[in-house]
CSV table of C-alpha atoms in Angstrom, one decimal:
chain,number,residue,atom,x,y,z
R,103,UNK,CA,-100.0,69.2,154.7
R,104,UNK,CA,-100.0,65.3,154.3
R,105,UNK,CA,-99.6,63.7,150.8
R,106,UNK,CA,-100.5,60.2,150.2
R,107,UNK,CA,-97.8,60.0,147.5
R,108,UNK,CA,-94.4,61.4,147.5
R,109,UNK,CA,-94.6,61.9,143.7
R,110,UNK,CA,-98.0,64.4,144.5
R,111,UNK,CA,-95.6,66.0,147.5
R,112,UNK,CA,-93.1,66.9,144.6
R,113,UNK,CA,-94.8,67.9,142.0
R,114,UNK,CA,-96.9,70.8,145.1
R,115,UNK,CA,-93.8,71.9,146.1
R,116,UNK,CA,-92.3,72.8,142.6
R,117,UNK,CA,-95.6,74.8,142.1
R,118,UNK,CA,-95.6,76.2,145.0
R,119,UNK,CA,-92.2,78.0,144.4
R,120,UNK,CA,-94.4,80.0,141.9
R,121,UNK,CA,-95.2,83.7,143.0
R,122,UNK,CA,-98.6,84.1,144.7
R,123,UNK,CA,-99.1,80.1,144.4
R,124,UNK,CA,-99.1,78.7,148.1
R,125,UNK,CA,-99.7,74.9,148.9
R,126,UNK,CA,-103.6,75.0,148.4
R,127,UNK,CA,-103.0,76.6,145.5
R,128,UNK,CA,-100.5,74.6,144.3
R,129,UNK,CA,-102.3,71.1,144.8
R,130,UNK,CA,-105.0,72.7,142.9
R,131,UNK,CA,-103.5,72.7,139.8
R,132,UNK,CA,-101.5,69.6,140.3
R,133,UNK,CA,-104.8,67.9,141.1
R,134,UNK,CA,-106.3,69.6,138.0
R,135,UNK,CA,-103.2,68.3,135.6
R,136,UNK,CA,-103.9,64.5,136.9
R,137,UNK,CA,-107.3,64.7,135.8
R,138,UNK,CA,-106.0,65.6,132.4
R,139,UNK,CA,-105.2,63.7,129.3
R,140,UNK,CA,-101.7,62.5,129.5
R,141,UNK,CA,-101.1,64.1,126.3
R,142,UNK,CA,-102.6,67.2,127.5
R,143,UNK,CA,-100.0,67.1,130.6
R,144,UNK,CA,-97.2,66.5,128.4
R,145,UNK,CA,-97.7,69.4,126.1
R,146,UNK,CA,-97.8,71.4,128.8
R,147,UNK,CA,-94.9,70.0,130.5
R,148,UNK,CA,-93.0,70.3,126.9
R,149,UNK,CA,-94.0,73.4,126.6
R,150,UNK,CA,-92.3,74.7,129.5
R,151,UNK,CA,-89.0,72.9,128.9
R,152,UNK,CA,-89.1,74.8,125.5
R,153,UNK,CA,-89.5,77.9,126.7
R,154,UNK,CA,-86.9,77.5,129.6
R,155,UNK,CA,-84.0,75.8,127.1
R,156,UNK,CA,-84.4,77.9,123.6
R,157,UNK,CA,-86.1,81.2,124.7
R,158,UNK,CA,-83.9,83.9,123.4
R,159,UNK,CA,-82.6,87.6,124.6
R,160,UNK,CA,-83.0,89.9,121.5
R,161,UNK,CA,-79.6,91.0,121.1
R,162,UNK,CA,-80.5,94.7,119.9
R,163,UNK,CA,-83.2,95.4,123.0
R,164,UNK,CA,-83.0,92.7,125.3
R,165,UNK,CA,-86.3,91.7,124.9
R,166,UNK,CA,-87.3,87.8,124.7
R,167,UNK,CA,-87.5,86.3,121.5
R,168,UNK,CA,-87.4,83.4,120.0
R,169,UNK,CA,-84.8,84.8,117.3
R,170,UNK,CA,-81.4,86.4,118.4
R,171,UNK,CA,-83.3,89.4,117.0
R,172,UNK,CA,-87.2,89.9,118.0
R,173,UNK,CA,-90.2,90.5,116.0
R,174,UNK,CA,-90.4,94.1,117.0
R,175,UNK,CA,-86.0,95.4,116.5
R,176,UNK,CA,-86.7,93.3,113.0
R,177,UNK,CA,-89.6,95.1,111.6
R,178,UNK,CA,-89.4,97.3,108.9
R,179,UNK,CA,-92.8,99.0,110.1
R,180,UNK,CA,-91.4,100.5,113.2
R,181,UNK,CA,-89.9,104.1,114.0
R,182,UNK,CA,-86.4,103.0,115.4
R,183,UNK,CA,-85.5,106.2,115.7
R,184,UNK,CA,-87.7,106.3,118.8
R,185,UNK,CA,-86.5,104.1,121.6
R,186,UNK,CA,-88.9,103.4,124.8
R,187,UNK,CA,-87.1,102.3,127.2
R,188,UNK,CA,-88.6,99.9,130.0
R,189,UNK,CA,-87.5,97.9,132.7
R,190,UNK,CA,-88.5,94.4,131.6
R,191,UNK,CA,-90.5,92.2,129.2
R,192,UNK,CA,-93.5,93.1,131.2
R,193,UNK,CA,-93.5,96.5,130.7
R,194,UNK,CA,-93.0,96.3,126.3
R,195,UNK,CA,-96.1,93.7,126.6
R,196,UNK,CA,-98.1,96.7,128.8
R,197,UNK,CA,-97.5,99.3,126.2
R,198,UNK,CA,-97.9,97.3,123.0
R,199,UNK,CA,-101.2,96.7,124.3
R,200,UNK,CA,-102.0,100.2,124.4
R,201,UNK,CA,-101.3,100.3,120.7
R,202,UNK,CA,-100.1,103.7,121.3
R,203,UNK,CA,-96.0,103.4,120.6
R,204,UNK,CA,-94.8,102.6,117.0
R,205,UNK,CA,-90.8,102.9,118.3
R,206,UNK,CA,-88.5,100.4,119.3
R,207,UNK,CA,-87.6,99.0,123.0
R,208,UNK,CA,-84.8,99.2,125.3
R,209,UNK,CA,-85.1,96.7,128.4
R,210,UNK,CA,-82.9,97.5,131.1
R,211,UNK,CA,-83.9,94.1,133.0
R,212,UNK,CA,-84.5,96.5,136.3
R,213,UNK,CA,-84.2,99.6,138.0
R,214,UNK,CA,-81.3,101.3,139.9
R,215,UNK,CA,-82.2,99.8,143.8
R,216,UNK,CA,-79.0,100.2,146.0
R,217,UNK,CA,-81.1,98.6,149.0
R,218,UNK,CA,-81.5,95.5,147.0
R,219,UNK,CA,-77.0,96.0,145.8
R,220,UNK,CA,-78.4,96.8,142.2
R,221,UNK,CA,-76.4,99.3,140.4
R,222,UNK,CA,-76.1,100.6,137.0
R,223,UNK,CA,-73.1,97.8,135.6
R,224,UNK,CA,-75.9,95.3,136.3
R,225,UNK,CA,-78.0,96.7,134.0
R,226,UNK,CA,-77.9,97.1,130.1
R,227,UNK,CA,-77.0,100.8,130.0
R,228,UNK,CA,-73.7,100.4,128.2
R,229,UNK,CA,-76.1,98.8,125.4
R,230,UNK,CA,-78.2,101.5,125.4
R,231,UNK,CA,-75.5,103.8,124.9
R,232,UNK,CA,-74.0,102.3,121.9
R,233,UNK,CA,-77.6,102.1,120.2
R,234,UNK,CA,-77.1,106.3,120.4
R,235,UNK,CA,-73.6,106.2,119.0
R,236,UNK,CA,-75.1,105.4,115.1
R,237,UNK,CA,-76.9,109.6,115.0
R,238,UNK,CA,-80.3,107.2,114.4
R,239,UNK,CA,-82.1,107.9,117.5
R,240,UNK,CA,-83.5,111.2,117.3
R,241,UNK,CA,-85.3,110.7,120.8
R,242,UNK,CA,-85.7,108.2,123.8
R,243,UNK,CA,-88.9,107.7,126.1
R,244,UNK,CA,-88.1,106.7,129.8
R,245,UNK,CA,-90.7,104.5,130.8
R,246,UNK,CA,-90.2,103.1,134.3
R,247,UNK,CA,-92.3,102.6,136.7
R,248,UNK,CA,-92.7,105.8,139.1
R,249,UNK,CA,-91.2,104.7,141.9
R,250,UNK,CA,-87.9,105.5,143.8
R,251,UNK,CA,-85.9,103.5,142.5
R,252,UNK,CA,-87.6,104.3,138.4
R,253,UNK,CA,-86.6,107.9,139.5
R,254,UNK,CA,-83.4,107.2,140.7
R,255,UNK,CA,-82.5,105.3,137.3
R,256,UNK,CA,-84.0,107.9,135.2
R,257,UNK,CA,-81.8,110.2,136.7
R,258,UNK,CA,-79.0,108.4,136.4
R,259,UNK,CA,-79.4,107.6,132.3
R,260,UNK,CA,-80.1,111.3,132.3
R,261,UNK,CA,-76.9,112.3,132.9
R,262,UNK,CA,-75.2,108.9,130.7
R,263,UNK,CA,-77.0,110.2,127.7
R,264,UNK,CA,-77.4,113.8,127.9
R,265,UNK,CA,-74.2,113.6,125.6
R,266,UNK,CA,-75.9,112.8,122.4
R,267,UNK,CA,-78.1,115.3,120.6
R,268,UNK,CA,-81.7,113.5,121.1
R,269,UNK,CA,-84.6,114.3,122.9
R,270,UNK,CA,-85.3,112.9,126.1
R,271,UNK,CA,-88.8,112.5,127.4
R,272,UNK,CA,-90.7,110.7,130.0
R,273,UNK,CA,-94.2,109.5,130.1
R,274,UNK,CA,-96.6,111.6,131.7
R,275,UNK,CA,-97.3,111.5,135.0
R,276,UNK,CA,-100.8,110.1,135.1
R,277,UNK,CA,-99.7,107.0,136.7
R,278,UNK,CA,-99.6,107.8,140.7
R,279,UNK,CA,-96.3,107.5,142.5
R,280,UNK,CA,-95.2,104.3,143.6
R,281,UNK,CA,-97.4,102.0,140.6
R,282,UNK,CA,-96.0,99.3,139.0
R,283,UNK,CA,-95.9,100.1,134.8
R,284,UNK,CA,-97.6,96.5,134.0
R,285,UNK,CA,-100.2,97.5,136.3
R,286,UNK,CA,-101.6,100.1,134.9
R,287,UNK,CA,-104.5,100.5,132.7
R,288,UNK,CA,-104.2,100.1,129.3
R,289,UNK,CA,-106.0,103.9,128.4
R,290,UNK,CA,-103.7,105.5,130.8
R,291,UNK,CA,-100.6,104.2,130.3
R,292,UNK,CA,-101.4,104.5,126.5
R,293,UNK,CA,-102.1,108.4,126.6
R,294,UNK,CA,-99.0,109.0,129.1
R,295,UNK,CA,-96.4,107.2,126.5
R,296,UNK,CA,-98.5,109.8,123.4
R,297,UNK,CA,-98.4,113.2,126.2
R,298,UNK,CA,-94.7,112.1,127.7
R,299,UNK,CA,-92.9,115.8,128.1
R,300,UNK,CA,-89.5,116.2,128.2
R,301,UNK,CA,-87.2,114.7,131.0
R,302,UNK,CA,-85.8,117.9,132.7
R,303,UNK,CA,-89.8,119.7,132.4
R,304,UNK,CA,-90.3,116.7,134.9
R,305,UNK,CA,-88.0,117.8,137.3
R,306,UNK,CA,-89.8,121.3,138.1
């Protein structure tokens, strides 16, 4: 692709590092912010560097925040005797839309994937562990994706917390094998977190 300006050849290639954004795409929307307001552009451009220098990881669940503790660990409305836990911010956005869950959130920040050289130390397990170590948690939801590599780390937190005297459910299986959590439908994935059965039932 020729570019008249070096400055418009930049500005495509930064956007098209995006996921799903290719060159077209990405000269789009560069095309689109130069027929904006300047103002406009630099909200938007501020708005990014914001979000990249003071987002925050909740220090109880991992989740973003813009507080060292978020919105949802801070309330006084939720159960936090009930943990979900998720692989990433996706997943708590997916099932606080179903409006289905009144617990709290674990993110792990992925899934068990040994093909990909990710094991359990680099994932926030040990975290999760001491959350169980207060006798507050009477039970925790796995809610990963059902894939191989959900299974395989459901399996493995099975056997790190089977320790502790809580219940340990899964969502129901009305998601097929192999979907993604934050792409399924908000109905579905809302009445698998309120059926979810317990972990070893899942097994059989």
């Amino acid at each position: 692709m020729n570019f008249s300006s070096k400055l418009l050849e930049d500005a495509v290639a930064e956007f098209a590092k995006l996921p799903g954004v290719g060159q077209k795409t990405a000269l789009r929307l560069v095309l689109h912010l130069l027929n904006r307001d300047k103002e406009e552009v630099h909200k938007f451009s501020s708005a990014i560097s914001k979000l990249r220098n003071e987002i925050q990881f909740c220090q109880t669940c991992h989740n973003i925040a813009d507080q060292s503790v978020c919105q949802i660990c801070s309330s006084p409305k939720r159960d936090h005797s009930l943990i979900c836990v998720v692989e990433d911010t996706r997943d708590v956005m997916a099932i606080e839309n179903t409006n289905q869950f009144n617990g709290v959130y674990h993110v792990l920040g992925g899934l068990i994937s040994p093909m990909d050289g990710i094991g359990p130390a680099d994932l926030e397990v040990d975290t999760l562990v001491e959350r169980l170590k207060n006798n507050t948690v009477s039970e925790i939801i796995f809610a990963l994706s059902a894939t191989m590599e959900g299974d395989t780390t459901i399996f493995y937190l099975h056997k790190r917390l089977k320790q502790f005297n809580i219940n340990i459910s899964t969502i129901a299986r009305g998601i097929a094998f192999g979907g993604e959590l934050e792409y399924v439908d908000e109905i579905t994935l809302g009445r698998s977190i309120v059926t979810r059965v317990p972990y070893e039932n899942s097994l059989s």
